[in-house]
Coordinates of C-alpha atoms and ligand atoms in Angstrom, one line a residue:
X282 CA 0.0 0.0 0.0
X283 CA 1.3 3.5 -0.8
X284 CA 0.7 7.1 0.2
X285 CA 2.7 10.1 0.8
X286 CA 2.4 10.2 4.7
X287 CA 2.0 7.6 7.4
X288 CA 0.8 8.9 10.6
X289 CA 1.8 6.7 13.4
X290 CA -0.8 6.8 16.5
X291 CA -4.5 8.5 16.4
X292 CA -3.8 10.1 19.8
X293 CA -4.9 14.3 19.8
X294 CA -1.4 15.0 18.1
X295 CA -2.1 12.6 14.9
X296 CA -5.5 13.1 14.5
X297 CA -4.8 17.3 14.4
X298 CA -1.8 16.3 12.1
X299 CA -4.3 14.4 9.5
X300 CA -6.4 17.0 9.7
X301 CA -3.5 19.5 8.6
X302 CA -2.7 17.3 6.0
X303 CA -6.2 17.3 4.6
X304 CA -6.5 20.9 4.2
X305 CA -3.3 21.0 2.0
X306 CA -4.9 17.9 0.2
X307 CA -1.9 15.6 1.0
X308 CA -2.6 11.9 1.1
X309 CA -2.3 10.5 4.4
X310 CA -3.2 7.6 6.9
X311 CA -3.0 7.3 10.6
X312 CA -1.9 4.0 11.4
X313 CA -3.5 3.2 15.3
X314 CA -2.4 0.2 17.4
X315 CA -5.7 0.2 19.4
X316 CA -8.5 2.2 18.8
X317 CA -8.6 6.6 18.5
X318 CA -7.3 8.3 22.0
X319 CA -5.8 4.3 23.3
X320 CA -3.9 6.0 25.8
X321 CA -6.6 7.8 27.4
X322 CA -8.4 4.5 27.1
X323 CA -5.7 2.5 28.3
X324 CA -3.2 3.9 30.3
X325 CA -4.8 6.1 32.9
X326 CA -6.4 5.5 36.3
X327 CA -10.5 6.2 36.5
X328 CA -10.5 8.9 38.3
X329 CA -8.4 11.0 36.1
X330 CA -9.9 14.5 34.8
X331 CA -7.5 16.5 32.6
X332 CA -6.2 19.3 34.7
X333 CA -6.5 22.0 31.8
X334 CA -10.1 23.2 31.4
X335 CA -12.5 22.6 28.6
X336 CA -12.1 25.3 26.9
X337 CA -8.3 24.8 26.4
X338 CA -8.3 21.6 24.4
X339 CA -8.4 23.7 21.0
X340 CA -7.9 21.7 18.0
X341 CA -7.7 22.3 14.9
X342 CA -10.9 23.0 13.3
X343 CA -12.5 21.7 16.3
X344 CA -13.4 23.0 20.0
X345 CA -15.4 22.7 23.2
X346 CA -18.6 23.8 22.3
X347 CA -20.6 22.5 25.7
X348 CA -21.6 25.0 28.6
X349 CA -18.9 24.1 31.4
X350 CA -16.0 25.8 29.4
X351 CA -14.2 26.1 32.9
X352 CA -14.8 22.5 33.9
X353 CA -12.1 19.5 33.2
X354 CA -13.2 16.2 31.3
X355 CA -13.1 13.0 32.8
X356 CA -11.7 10.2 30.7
X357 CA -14.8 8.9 28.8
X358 CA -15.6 12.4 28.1
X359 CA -11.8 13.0 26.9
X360 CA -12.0 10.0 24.6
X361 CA -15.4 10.9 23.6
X362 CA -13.8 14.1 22.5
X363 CA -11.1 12.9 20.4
X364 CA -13.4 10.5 19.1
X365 CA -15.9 13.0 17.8
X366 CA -12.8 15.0 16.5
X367 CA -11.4 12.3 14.8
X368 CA -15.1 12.1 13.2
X369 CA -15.6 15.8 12.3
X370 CA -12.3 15.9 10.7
X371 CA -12.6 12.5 8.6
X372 CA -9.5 11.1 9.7
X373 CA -8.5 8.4 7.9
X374 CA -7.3 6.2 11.0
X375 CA -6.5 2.2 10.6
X376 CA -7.2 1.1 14.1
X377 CA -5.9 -1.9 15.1
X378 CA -3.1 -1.6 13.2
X379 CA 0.5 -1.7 15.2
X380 CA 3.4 -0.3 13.5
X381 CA 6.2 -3.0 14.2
X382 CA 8.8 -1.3 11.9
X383 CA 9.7 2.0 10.1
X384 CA 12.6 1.7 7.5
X385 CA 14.3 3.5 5.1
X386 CA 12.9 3.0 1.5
X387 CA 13.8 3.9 -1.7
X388 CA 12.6 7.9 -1.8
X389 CA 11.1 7.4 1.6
X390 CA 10.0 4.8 4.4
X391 CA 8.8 1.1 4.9
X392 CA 6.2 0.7 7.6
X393 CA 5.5 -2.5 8.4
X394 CA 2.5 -3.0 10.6
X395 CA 0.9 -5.9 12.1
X396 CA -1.7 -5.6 8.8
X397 CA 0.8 -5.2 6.2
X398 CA 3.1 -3.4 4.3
X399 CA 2.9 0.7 3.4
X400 CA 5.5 3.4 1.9
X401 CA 5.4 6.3 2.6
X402 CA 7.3 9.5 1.1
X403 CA 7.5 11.1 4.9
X404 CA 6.4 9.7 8.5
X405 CA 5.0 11.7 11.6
X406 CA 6.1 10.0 14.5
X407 CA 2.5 10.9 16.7
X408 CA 2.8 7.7 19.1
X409 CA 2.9 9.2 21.9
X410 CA 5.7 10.9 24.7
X411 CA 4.4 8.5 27.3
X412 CA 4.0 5.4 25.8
X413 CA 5.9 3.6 29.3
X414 CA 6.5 4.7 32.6
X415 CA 10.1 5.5 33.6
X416 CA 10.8 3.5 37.1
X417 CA 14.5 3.9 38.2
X418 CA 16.9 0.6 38.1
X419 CA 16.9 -0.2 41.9
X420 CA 20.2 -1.7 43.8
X421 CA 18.4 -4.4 45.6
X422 CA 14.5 -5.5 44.4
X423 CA 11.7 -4.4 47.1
X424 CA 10.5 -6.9 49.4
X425 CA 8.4 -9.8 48.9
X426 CA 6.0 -8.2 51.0
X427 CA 5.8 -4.7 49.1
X428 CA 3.5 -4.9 45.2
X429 CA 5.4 -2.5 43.1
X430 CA 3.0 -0.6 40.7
X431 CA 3.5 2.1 38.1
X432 CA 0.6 4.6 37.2
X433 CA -0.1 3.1 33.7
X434 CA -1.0 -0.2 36.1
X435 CA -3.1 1.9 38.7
X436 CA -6.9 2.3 38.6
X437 CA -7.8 3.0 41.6
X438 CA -7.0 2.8 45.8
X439 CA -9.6 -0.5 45.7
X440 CA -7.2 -2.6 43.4
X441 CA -4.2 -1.9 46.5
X442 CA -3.2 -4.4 49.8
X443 CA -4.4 -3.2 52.6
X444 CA -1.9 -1.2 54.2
X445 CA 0.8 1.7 53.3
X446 CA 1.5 3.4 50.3
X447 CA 4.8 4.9 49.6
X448 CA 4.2 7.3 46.2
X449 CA 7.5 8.4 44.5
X450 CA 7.3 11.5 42.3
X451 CA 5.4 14.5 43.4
X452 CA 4.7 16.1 40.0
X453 CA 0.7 16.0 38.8
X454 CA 0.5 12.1 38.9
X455 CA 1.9 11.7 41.7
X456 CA 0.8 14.1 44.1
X457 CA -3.2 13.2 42.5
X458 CA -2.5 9.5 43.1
X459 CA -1.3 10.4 46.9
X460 CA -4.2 12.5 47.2
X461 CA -6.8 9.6 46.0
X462 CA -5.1 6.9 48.0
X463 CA -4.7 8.9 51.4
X464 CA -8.4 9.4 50.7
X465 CA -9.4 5.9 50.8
X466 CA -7.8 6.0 54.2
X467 CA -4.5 4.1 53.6
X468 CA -1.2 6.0 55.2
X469 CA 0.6 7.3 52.3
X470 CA 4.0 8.7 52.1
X471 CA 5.4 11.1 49.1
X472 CA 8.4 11.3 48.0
X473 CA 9.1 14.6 46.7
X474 CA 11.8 15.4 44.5
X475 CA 12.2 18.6 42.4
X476 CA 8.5 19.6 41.7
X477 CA 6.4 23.1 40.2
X478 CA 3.7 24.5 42.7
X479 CA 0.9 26.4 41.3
X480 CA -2.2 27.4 42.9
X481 CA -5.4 25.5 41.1
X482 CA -7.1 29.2 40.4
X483 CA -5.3 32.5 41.1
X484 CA -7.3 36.3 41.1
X485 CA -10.6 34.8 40.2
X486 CA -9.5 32.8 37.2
X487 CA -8.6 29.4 36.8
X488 CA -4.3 29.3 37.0
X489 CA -4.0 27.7 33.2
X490 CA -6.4 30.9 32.2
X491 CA -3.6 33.4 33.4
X492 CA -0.6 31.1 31.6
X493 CA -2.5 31.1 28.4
X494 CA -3.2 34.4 28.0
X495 CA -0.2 35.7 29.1
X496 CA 1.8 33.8 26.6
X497 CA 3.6 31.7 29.2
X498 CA 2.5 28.2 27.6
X499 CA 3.5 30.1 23.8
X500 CA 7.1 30.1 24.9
X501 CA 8.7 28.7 21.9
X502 CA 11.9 26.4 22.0
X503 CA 14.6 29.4 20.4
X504 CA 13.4 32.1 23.2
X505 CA 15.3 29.2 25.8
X506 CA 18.5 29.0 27.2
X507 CA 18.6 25.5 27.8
X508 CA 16.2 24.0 26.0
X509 CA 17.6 20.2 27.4
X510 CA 16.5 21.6 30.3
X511 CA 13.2 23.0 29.7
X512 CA 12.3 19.8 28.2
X513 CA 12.5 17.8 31.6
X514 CA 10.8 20.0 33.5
X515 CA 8.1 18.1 35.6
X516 CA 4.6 18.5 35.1
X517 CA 2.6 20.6 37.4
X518 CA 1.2 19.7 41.1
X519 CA -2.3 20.3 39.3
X520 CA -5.6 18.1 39.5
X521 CA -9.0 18.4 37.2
X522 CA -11.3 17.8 40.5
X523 CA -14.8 19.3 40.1
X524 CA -14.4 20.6 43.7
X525 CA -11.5 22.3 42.2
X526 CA -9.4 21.5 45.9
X527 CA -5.9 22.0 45.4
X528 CA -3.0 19.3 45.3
X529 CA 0.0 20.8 46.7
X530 CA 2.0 19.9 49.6
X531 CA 0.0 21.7 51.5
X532 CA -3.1 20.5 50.9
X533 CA -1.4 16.9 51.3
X534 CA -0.1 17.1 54.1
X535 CA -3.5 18.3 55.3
X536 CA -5.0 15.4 54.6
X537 CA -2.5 13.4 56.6
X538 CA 0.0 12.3 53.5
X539 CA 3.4 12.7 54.8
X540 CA 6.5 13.8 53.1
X541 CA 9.6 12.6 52.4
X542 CA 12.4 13.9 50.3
X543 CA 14.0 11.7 46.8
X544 CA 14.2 8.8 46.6
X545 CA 17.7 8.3 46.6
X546 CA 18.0 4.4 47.2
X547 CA 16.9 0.9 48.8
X548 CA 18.9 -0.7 51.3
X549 CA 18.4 -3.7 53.2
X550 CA 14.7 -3.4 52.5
X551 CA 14.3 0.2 53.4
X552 CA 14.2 3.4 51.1
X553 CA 16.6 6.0 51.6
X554 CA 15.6 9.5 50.9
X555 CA 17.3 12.5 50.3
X556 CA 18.0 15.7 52.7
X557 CA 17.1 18.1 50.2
X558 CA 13.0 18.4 50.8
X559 CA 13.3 21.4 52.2
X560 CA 15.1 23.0 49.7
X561 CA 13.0 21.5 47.1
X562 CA 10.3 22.9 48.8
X563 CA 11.5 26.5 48.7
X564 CA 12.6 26.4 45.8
X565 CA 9.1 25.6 44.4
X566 CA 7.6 28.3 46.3
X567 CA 10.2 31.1 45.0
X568 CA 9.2 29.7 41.4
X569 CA 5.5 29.9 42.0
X570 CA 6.0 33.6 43.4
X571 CA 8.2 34.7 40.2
X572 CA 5.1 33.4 38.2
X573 CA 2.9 35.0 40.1
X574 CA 4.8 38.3 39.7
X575 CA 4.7 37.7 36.1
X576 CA 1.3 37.6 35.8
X577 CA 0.5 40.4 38.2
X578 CA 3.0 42.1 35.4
X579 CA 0.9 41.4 33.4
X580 CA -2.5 42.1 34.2
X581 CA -1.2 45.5 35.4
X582 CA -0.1 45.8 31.9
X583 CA -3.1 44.4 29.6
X584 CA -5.2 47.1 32.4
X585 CA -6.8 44.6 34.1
X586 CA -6.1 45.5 37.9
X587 CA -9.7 47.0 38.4
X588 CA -11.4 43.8 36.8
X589 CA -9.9 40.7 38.7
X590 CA -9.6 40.8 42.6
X591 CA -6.0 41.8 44.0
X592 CA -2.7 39.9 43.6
X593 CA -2.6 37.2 46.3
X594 CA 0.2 34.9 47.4
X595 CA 0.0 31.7 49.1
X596 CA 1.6 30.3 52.3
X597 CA 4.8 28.7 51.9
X598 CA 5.5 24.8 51.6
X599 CA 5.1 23.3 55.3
X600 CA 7.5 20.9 56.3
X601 CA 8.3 19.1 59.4
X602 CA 11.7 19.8 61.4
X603 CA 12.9 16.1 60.5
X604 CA 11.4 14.9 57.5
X605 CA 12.3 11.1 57.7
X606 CA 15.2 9.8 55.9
X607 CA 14.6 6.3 55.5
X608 CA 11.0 4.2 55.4
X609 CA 11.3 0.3 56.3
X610 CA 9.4 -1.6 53.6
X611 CA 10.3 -4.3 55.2
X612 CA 8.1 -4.6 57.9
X613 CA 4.7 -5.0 56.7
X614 CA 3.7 -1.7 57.1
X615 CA 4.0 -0.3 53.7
X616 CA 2.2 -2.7 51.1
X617 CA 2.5 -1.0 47.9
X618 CA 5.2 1.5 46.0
X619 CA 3.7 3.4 43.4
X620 CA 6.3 4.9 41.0
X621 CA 5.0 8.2 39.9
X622 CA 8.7 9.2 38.1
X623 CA 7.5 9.9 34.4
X624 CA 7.3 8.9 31.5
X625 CA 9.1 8.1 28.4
X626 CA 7.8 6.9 25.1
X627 CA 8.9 4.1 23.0
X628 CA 10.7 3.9 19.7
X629 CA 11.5 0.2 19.9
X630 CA 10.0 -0.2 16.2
X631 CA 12.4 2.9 14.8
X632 CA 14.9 1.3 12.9
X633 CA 16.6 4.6 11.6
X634 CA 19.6 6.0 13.0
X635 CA 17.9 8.4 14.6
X636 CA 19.0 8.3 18.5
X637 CA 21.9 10.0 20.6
X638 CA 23.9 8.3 22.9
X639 CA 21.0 8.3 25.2
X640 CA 19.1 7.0 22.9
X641 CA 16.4 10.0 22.8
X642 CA 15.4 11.2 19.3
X643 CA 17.5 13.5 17.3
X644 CA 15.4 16.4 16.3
X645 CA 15.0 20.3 15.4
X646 CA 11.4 20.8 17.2
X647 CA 10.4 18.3 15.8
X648 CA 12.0 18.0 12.4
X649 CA 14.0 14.7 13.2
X650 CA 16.7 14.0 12.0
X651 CA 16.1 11.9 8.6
X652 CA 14.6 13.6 5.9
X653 CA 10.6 13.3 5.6
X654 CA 10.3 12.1 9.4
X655 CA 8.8 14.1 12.1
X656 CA 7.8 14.1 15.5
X657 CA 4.6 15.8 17.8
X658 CA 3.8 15.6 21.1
X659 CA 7.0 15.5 23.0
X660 CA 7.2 17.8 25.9
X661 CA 8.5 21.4 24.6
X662 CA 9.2 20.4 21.2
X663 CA 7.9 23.6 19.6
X664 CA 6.5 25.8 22.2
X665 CA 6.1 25.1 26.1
X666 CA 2.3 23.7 25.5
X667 CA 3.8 21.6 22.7
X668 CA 3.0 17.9 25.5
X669 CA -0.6 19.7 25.9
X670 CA -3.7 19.0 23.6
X671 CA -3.8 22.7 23.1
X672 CA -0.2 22.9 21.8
X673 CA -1.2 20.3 18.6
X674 CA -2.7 23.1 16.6
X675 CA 0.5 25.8 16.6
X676 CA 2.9 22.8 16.1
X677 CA 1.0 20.7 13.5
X678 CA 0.5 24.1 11.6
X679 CA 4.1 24.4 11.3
X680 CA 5.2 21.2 10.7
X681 CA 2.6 20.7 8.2
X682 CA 4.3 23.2 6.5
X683 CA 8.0 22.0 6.7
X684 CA 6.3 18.3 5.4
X685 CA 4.4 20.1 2.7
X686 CA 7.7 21.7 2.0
X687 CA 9.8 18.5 1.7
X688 CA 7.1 16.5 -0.2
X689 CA 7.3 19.1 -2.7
X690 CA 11.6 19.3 -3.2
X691 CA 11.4 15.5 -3.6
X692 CA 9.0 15.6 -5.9
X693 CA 10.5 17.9 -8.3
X694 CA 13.4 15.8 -9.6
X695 CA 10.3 13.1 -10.0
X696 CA 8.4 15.6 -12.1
X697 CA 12.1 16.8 -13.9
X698 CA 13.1 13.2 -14.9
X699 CA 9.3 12.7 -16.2
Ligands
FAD11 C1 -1.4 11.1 33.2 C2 -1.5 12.1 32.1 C3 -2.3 13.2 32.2 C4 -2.3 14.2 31.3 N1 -3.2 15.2 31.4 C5 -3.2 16.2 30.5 C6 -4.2 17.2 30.5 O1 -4.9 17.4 31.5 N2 -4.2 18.1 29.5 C7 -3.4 18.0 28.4 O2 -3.5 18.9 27.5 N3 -2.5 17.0 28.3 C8 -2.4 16.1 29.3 N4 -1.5 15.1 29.2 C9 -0.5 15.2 28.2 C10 -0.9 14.7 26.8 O3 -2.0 15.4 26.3 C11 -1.1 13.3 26.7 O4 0.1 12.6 27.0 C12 -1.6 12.9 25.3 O5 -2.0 11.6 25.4 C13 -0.5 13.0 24.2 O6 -1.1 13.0 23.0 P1 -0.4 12.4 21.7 O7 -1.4 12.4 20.6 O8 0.9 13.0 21.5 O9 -0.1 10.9 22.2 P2 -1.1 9.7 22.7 O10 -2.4 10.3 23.2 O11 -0.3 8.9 23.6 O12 -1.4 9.0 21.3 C14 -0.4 8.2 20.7 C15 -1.2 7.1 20.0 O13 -0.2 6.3 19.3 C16 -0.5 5.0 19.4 N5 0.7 4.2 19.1 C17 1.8 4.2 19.9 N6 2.7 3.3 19.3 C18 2.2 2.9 18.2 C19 2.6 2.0 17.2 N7 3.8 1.4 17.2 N8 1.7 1.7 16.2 C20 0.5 2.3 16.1 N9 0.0 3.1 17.0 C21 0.9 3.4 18.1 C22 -1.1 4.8 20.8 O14 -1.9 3.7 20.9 C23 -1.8 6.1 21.0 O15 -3.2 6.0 20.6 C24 -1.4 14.1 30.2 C25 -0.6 13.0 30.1 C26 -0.6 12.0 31.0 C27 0.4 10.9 30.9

């Protein structure tokens, strides 16, 4: 089978790609393991909302036209989304169809898939930045007595032992999945490593409102200094929850979760964490107050001031005088580590030469590094929303453009010969 792009995955980032595609009239498929928006269907726990509102999922050519613009979608309703876009657009998506291998070809690329055979002049790589978790490599394995889970495993606190929870990773999974699990009434202890605070709504409007319009998210990958960097930033300590309540440390350690600081090792059965919680902590709350200035900035600036209540700031990271250093999963006590460290995505069936040493992807925002073959969806690839659903439309626009572009210099010594 033949056409002059292959899609891989029918995620938000694919489907907006297709539907780039299609307005320049450029033959396409999307090639889909599982079915349109499989990793909302299959990889996230039930009680997941997305943590930026309705109104910012902004596709292309498609938006939230319900009447709780300010509320967050739960996961049927996020899959029911993507499905109705996938519809409106007329996305031509091959579900249930894995791609095992992508090649070089003869003026352009060899997918094999697990329901045959396609080339393809260019390939956008749209399967996904966290395709599997990232747990770190251990020194010694956990106790027998101790079920090790990862979030993609996770579903909800009724599918855990009875007992104690120790969550690693303090970024939005993590702090949502201490806050569910301490709910159910299990002792749960976090450990917190370098993490972003942000309050859920600031000065009357929701805290991803103030971001947006103030150009924060539209940060784009030359305005950087270190873009390495500002690609492995962690997600923020956000939730979706329709009673809005907050996630931060805070607000966890409110509820009775208690803190630790990295995880930093496992030794005869018990995890070691690092000193540095406090600093973490402070450190969070300087960066929350330099955003916060920025958008007082601002909304000074855009005139605002008289419209929106008064700049507020928030009470600083509590933490107690010895945070504990080491937790004994050896005892019984704690049942269950769940390893809220990431996630990475997987390029197993890439067989280009197409990886640094550390085997990450070689890529210009997204224009990777063999000609015709592009990426989407990886966290600050274009623009600091590039990981979000709302970041598909800027990026797809442009890299529609750069794939438009290449399909049309290839073409020409085609046309010439003819
Ligand atoms: C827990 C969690 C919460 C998030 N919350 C939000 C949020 O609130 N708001 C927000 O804007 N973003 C959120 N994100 C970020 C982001 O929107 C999601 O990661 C989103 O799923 C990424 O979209 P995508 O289209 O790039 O990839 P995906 O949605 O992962 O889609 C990739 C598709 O590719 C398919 N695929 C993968 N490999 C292959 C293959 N070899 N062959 C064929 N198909 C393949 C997969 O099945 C999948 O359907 C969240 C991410 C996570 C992990």
């Amino acid at each position: 089978m033949r056409t002059d792009v292959v899609i891989v995955g029918a995620g938000h980032a694919g489907l907006a790609m297709s539907r780039r595609l299609a307005e320049r009239s450029i033959d396409h498929v999307v090639l889909e393991r599982g079915e349109v928006a499989n990793s909302w269907r299959s990889e996230r726990w039930d009680s997941l909302r997305l943590l930026t509102p309705n109104w910012q999922s902004r596709l292309p050519g498609y938006a939230y036209e319900g009447d709780d613009p300010d509320g967050y979608r739960t996961m049927p309703e996020t899959i029911a989304f993507l499905q109705g876009y996938a519809g409106a657009i007329g996305a031509p998506v091959r579900t249930h169809t894995a791609v095992t291998s992508v090649r070089r070809a003869e003026a352009g690329y060899k997918v094999s898939t697990t329901r045959g055979e396609w080339r393809s002049r260019a390939v956008v790589l749209a399967s996904g930045a966290c395709n599997l978790p990232s747990v770190p490599r251990l020194p010694e394995p956990l106790p027998d007595t101790v079920h090790s889970l990862t979030p993609h495993e996770y579903r909800s606190p009724s599918q855990l032992e009875a007992g104690g929870v120790l969550v690693v990773g303090a970024s939005a999974t993590g702090v949502q999945l201490a806050d569910e699990i301490r709910r159910s009434g299990r002792p749960v202890t976090l450990a917190v490593g370098e993490h972003i605070r942000v309050p859920r709504r600031y000065r009357g409007r929701d805290i991803q409102w103030w971001m947006d319009a103030a150009g924060v998210l539209d940060l784009r990958h030359d305005g950087v200094d270190d873009l390495g960097r500002a690609r492995s930033v962690p997600s923020l300590q956000l939730a979706g929850y329709a009673d809005g309540r907050p996630v931060d440390l805070n607000a966890l350690t409110g509820i009775g979760v208690r803190l630790a600081g990295r995880l930093a090792g496992l030794r005869n059965g018990k995890a070691l964490f690092s000193g540095s919680l406090r600093n973490q902590a402070a450190l969070s709350d300087l960066k929350m107050n330099r955003l916060l200035d920025s958008i007082d900035t601002w909304a000074s600036a855009q005139g605002l001031d008289g419209e929106v209540p008064p700049p507020e700031r928030f009470a600083p990271t509590r933490i107690e005088a010895s945070p504990p250093l080491s937790l004994d999963l050896s005892g019984g006590g704690i049942r269950t580590v769940l390893w809220a460290t990431g996630f990475r995505p997987d390029y197993s069936w890439l067989e280009l030469p197409v990886f640094d040493r550390k085997g990450r992807l070689r890529h210009d925002a997204g224009v990777v590094d063999a000609p015709g073959l592009y990426l989407l969806g990886a966290p600050f690839l274009r623009r600091r929303k590039s990981a979000l659903i709302d970041g598909a439309a800027d990026d797809t626009r442009e890299l529609a453009a750069h794939l438009a572009g290449h399909l049309e210099a290839t073409a020409r010594p085609l046309r010439a010969a003819a």
